[in-house]
CSV table of C-alpha atoms in Angstrom, one decimal:
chain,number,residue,atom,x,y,z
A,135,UNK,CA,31.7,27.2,55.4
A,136,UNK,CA,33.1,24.9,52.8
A,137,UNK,CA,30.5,22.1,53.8
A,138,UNK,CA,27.4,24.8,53.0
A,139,UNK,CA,28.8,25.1,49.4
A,140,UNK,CA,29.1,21.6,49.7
A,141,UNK,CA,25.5,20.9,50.4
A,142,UNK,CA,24.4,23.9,48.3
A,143,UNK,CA,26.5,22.4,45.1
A,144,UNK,CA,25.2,18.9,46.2
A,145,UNK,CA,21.2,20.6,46.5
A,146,UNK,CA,22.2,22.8,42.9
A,147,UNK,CA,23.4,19.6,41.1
A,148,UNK,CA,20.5,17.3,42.7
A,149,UNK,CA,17.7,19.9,41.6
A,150,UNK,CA,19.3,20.5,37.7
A,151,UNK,CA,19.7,16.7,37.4
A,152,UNK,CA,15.8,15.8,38.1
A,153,UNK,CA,15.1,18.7,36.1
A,154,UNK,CA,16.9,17.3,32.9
A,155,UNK,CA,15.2,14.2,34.0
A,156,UNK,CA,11.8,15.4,33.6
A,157,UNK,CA,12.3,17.4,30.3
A,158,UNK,CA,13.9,13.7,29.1
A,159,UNK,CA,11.1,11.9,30.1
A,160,UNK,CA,8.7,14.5,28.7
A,161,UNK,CA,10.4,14.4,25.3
A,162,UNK,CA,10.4,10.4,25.7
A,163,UNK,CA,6.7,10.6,26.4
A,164,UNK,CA,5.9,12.9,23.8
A,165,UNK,CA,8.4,11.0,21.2
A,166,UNK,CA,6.5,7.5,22.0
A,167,UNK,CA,2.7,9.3,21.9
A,168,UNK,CA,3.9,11.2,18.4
A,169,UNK,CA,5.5,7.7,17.2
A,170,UNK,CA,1.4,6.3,17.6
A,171,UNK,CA,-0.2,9.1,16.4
A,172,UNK,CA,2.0,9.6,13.1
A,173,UNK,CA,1.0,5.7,12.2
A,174,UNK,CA,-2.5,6.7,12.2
A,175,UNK,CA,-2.2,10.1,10.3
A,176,UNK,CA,0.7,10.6,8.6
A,177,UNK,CA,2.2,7.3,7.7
A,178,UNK,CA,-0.3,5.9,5.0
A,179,UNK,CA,1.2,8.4,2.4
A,180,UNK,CA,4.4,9.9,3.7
A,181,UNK,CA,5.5,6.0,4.7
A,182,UNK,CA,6.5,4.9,8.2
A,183,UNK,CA,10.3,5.8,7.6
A,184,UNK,CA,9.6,8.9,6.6
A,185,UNK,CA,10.9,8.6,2.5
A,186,UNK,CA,7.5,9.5,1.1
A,187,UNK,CA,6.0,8.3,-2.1
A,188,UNK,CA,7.8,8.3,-5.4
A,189,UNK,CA,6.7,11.8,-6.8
A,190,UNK,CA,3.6,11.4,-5.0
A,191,UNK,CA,4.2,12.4,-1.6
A,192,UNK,CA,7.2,14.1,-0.2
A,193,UNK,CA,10.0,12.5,1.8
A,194,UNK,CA,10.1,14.1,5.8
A,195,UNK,CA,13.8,14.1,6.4
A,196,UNK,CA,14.3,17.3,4.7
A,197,UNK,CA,13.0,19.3,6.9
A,198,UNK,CA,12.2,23.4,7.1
A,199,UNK,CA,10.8,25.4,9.5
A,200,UNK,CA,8.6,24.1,12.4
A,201,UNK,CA,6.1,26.6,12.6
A,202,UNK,CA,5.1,25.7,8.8
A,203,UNK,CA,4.9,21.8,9.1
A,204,UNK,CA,2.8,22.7,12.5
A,205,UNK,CA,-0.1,24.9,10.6
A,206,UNK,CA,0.6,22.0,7.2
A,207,UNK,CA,-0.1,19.2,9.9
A,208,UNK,CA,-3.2,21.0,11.3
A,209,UNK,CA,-4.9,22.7,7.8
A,210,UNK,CA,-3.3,20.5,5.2
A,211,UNK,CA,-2.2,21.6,1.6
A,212,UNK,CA,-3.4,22.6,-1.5
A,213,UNK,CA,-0.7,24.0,-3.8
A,214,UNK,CA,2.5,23.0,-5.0
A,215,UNK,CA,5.5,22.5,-2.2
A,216,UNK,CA,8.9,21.8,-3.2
A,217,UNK,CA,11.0,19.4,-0.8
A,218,UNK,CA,14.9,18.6,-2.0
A,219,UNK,CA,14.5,19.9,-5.7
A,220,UNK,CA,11.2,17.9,-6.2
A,221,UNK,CA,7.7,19.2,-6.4
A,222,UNK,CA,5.0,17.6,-5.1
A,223,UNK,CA,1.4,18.8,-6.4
A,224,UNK,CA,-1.1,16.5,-4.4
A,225,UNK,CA,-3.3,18.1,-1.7
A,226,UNK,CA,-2.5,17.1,1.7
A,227,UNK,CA,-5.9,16.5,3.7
A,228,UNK,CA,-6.4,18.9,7.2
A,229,UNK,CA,-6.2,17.4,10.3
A,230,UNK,CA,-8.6,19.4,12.5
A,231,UNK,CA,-9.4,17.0,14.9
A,232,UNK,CA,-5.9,16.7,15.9
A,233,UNK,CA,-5.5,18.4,19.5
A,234,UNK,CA,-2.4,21.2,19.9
A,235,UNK,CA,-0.9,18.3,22.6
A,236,UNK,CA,-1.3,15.7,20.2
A,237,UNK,CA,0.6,18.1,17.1
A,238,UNK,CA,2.9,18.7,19.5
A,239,UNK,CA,3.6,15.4,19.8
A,240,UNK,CA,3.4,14.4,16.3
A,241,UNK,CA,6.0,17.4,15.8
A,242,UNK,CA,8.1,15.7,18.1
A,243,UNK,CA,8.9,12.4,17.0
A,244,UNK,CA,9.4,13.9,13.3
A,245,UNK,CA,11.9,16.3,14.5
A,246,UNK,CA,13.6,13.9,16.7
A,247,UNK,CA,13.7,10.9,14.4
A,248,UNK,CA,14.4,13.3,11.1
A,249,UNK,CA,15.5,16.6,12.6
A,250,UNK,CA,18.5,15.9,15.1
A,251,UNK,CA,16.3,17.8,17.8
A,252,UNK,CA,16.5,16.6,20.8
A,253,UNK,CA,14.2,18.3,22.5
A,254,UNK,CA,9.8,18.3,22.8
A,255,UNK,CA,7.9,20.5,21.1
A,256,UNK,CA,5.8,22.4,23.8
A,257,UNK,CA,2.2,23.0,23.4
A,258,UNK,CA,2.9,26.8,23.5
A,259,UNK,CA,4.5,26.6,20.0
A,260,UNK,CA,2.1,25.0,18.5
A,261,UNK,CA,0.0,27.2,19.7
A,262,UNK,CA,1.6,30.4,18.3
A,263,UNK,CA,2.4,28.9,15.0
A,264,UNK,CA,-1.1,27.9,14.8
A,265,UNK,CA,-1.7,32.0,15.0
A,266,UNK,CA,1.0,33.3,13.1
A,267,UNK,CA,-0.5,31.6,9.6
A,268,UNK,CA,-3.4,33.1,8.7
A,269,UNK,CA,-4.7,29.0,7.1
A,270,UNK,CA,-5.4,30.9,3.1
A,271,UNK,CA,-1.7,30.5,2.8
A,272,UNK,CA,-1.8,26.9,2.5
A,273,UNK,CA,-4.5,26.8,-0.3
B,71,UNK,CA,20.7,-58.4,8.4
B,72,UNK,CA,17.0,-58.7,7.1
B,73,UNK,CA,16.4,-56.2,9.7
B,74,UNK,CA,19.1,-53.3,8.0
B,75,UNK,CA,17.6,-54.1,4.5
B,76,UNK,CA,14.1,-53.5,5.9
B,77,UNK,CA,15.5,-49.9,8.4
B,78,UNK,CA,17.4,-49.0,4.9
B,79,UNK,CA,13.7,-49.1,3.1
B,80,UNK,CA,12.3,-47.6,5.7
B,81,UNK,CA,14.7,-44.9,5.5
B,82,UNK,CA,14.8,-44.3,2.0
B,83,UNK,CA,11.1,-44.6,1.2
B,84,UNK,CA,10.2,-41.7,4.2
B,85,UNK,CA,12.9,-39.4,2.3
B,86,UNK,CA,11.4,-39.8,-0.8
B,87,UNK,CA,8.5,-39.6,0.3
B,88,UNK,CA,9.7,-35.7,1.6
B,89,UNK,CA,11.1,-34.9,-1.6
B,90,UNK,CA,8.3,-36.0,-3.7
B,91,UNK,CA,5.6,-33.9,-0.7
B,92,UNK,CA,8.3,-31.1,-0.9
B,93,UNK,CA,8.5,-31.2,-4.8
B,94,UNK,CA,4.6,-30.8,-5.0
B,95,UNK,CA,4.7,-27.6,-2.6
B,96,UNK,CA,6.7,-26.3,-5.0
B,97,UNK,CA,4.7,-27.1,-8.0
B,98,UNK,CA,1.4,-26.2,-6.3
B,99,UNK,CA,-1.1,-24.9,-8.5
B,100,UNK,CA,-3.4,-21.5,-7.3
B,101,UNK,CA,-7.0,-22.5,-6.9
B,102,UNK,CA,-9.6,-21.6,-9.3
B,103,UNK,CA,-11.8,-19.0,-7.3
B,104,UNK,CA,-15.7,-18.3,-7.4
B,105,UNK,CA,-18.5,-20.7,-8.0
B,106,UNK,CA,-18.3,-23.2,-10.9
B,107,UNK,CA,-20.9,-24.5,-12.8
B,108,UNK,CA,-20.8,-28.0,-14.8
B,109,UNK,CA,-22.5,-28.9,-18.3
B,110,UNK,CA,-22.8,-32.1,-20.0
B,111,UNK,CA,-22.2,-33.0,-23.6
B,112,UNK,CA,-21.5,-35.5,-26.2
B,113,UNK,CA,-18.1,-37.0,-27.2
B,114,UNK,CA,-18.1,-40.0,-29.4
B,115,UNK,CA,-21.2,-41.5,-28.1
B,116,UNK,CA,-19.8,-40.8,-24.2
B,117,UNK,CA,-21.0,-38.6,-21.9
B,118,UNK,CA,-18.5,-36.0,-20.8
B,119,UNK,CA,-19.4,-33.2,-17.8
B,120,UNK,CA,-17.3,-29.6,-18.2
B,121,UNK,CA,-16.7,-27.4,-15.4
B,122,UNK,CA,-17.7,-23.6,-16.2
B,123,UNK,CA,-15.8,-21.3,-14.1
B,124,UNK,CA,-16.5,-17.5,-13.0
B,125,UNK,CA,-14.7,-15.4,-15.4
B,126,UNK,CA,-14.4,-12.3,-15.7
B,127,UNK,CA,-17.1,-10.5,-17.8
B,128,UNK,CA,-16.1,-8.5,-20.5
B,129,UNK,CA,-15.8,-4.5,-20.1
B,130,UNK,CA,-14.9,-1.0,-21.9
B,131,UNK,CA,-12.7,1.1,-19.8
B,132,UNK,CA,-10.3,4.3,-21.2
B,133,UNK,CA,-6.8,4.4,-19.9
B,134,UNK,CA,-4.4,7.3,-18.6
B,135,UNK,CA,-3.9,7.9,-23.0
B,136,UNK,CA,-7.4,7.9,-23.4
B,137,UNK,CA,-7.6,4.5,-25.5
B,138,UNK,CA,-10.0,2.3,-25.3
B,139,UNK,CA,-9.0,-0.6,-22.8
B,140,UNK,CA,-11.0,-3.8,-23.2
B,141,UNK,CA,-11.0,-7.7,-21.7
B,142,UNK,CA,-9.5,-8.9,-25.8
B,143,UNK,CA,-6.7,-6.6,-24.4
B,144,UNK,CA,-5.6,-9.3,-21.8
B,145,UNK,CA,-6.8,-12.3,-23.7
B,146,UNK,CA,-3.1,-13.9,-23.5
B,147,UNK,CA,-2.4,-11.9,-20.3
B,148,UNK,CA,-2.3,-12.7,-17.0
B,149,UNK,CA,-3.2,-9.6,-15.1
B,150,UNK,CA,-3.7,-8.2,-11.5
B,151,UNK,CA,-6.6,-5.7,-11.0
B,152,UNK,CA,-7.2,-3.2,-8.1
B,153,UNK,CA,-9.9,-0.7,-7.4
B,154,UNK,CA,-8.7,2.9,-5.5
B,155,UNK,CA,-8.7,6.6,-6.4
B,156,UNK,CA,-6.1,9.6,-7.2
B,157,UNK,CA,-7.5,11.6,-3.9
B,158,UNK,CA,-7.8,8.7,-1.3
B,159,UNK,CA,-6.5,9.5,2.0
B,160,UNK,CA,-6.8,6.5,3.9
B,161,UNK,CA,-5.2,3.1,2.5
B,162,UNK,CA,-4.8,3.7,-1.6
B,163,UNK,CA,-1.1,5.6,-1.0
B,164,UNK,CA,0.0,1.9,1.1
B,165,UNK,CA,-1.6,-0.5,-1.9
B,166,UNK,CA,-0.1,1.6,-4.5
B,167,UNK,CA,3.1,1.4,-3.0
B,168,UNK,CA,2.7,-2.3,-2.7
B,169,UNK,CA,1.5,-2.2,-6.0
B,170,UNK,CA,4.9,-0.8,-7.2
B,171,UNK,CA,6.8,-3.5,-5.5
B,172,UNK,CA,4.5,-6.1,-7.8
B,173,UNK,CA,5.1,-3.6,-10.5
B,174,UNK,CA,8.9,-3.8,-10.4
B,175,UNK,CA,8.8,-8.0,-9.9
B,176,UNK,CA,6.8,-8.0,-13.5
B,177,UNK,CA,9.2,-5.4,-15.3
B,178,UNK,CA,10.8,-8.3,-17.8
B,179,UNK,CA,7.5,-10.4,-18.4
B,180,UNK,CA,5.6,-9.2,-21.3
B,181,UNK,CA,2.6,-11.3,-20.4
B,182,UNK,CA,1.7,-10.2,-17.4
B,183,UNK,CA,0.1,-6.4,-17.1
B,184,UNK,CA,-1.8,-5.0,-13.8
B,185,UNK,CA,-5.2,-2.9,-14.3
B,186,UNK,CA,-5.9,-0.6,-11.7
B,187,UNK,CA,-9.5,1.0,-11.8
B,188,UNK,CA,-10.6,4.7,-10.2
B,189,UNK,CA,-13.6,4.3,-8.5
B,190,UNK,CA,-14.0,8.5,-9.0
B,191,UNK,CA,-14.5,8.6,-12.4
B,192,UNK,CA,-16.1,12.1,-12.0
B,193,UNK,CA,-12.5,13.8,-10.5
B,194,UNK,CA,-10.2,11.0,-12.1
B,195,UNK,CA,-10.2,11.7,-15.7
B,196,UNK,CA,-7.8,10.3,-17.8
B,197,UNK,CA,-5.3,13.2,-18.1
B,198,UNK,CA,-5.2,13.1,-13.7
B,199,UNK,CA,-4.9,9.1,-13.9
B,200,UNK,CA,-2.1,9.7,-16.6
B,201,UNK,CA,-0.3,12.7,-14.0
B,202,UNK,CA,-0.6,10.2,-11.1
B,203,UNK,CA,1.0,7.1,-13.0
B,204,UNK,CA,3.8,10.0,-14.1
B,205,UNK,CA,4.2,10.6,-10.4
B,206,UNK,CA,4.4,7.0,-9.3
B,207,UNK,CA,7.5,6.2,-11.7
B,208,UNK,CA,4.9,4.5,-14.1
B,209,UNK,CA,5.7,4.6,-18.1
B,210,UNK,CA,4.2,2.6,-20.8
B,211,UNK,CA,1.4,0.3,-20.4
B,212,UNK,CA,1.8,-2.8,-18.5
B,213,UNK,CA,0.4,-0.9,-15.6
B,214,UNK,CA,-2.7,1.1,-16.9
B,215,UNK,CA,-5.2,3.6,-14.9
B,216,UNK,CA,-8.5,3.3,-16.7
B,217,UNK,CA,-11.5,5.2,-15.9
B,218,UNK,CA,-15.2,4.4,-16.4
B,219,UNK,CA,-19.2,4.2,-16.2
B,220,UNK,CA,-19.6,4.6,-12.3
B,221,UNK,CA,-21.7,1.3,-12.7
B,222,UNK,CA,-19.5,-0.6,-14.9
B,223,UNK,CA,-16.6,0.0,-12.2
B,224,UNK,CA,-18.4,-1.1,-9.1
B,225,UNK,CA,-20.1,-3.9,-11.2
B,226,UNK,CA,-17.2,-5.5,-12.1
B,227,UNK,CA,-15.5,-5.0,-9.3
B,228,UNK,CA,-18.1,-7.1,-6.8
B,229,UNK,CA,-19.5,-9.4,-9.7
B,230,UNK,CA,-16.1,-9.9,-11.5
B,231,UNK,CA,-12.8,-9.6,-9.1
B,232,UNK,CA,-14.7,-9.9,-5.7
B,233,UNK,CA,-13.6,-6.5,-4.2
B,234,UNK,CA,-16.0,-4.5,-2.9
B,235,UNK,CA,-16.0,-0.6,-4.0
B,236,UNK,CA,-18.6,2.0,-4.1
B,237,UNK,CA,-19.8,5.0,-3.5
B,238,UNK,CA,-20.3,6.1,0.6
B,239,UNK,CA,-20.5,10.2,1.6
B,240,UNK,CA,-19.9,8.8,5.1
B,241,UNK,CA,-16.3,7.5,4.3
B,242,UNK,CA,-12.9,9.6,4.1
B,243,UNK,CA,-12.7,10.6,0.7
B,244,UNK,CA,-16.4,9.4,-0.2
B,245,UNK,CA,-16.0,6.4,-1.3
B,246,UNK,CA,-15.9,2.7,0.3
B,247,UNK,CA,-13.6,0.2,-0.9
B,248,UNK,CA,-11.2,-3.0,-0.2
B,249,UNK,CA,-7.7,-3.0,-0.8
B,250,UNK,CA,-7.9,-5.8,-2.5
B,251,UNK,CA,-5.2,-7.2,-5.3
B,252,UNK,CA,-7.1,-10.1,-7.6
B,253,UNK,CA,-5.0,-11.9,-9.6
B,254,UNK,CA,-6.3,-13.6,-13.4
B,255,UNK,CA,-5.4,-15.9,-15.2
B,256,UNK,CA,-4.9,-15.9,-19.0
B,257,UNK,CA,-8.6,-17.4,-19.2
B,258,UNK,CA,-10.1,-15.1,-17.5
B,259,UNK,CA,-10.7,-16.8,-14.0
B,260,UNK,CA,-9.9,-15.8,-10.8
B,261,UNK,CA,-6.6,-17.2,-9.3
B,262,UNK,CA,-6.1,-15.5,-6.0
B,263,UNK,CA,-7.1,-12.5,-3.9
B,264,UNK,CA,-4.4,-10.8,-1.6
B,265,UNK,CA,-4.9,-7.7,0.8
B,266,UNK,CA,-2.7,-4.8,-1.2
B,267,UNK,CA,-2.6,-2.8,2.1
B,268,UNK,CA,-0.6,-6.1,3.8
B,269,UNK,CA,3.0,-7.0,3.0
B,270,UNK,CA,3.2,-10.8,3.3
B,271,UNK,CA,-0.3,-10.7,1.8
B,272,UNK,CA,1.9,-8.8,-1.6
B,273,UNK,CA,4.8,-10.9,-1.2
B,274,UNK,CA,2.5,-14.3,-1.8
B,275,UNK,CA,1.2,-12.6,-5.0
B,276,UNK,CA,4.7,-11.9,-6.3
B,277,UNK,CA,5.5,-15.9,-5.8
B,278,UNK,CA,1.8,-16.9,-7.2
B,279,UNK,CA,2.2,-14.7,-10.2
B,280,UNK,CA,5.3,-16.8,-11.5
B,281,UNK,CA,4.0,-20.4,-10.4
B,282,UNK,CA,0.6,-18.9,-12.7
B,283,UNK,CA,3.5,-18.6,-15.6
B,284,UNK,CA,5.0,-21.9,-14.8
B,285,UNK,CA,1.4,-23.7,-14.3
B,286,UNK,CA,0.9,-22.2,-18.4
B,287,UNK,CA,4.3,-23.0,-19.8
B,288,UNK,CA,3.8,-26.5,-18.5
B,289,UNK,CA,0.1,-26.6,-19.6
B,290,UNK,CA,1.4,-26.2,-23.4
């Protein structure tokens, strides 16, 4: 009797651990690909450490909620956003071509470098906060 | 002991010979750039050949106050020009932030000034230049925005600093240029170009910028 809970504690623990495992390497996969892809489209303005521009382009390590950077990242801007007491005025171009996987990822590494979120963003959110804007609210 | 005298020669002439190598490093002077041509004339009876070197032509911009900017404005300057515009999304945000750095290096030096052009004169008016200078920290005017004649812009931006800008619907923002940073001397010629989307590229213009002072002060 007390070697089945054995085995079933040793089977319970086995199973959670490789399932932390993957979720870690999933985030570390999605951190790395999001690293990449915000040096191509994101870094130019808001700099690769994140602190923006001057008063030209806002800093990222204030950040709000997810579901609006998702839809900014995607659609871009075009009216005034304030970020730590500053605003910022400049139009942010869309990103259209940018695949929900590849936001997701993006979403990742900003909110795990500047967030202290330690998890991925899945696909699925990106998804739904893609829906729940309607895009005229950005312009 | 002839021997010692001659290893003690030896010695001291290849150290000197460092120093004097290392003190001309450090007294370089930057290269005139572009094509030269050469005339000949009369001095006393002799014949004497000039070099002409590319300068840069003279030109008629406005500025983020809407003055008139022109080339008898940086007649005892020594200047650095770029070519980029307010909306770019690709590399103008990277240049203009190196651009500050250069900005902040030249803060105390009244003679030299950097001239950065739009090459969208129709959306970059002066009041938008003058709103994007605000936004960058700029005040005053030893860095000035000017805006232009379309032509006059990319003309003297191939023909004058050797940076290539114009107009392209097929590009990000609709317009093709280099991230070129040219640096000019107080005559008007072309010292050095450096990549403004490049660090080390920036860094090497800081440097040349006060061995161009030097070169002038010792010139006098």
């Amino acid at each position: 009797m007390s070697k089945g809970i054995l085995v079933l504690t040793a089977a319970s623990l086995f199973i959670w651990a490789s399932c932390t495992s993957k979720e870690e390497i999933k985030r570390k996969q999605y951190y790395i690909e999001g690293e990449r892809l915000y040096g191509l489209y994101c870094a130019n303005c808001h700099q690769p450490d994140g602190e923006g521009l001057v008063n030209l382009y806002p800093p990222l390590h204030f950040l709000g909620g997810k579901n609006r950077l998702i839809q900014i990242v995607k659609h871009g801007i075009d009216k005034e956003i304030e970020v730590n007491g500053v605003t910022y005025h400049r139009p942010m171009p869309p990103n259209l071509n940018l695949t929900d996987l590849e936001i997701a990822q993006i979403t990742t590494y900003i909110y795990n470098r500047w967030g202290e979120e330690n998890t991925y963003t899945r696909i699925d959110s990106v998804k739904r906060a893609l829906d729940i804007f309607p895009e005229t609210d950005l312009r | 002991m002839k021997l010692k005298f001659l290893k003690f020669f030896i010695c001291t002439g290849w150290i000197s010979a460092v120093l004097i190598s290392c003190g001309e490093k450090a007294e370089r002077k930057l290269p005139i750039m572009g094509e030269r041509d050469w005339v000949e004339r009369t001095e006393n009876g002799q014949t004497v050949v000039d070099t002409i070197y590319h300068t840069i032509p003279g030109f008629s911009f406005t500025n983020q106050f809407e003055e008139v900017v022109t080339d008898k404005d940086f007649d005892d300057k020594i200047y650095i020009a770029d070519f980029f515009f307010t909306s770019c999304p690709t590399i103008c945000p990277v240049m203009k932030k190196n651009m500050l750095t250069v900005y902040k290096s030249i803060k105390n030096f009244d003679d030299v000034a950097i001239l950065s052009h739009t090459i969208d004169p129709t959306h970059d008016t002066p009041q938008v230049l003058l709103k994007y200078a605000e936004d960058l920290g700029v005040t005053g005017k030893q860095w000035q925005f000017v805006t232009g004649e379309k032509s006059d812009i990319y003309g003297i931006a191939t023909k004058g600093y050797f940076i290539a800008a114009n107009e392209d619907g097929s590009a990000p923002g609709g317009f093709i240029h280099s991230g070129a940073f040219t640096l000019v001397d107080k005559e008007k010629r072309v010292r050095g170009v450096y990549d403004g989307t490049d660090e080390q590229s920036v860094k090497r213009l800081i440097a040349d910028i006060q061995t161009l002072r030097k070169e002038i002060v010792d010139g006098e």
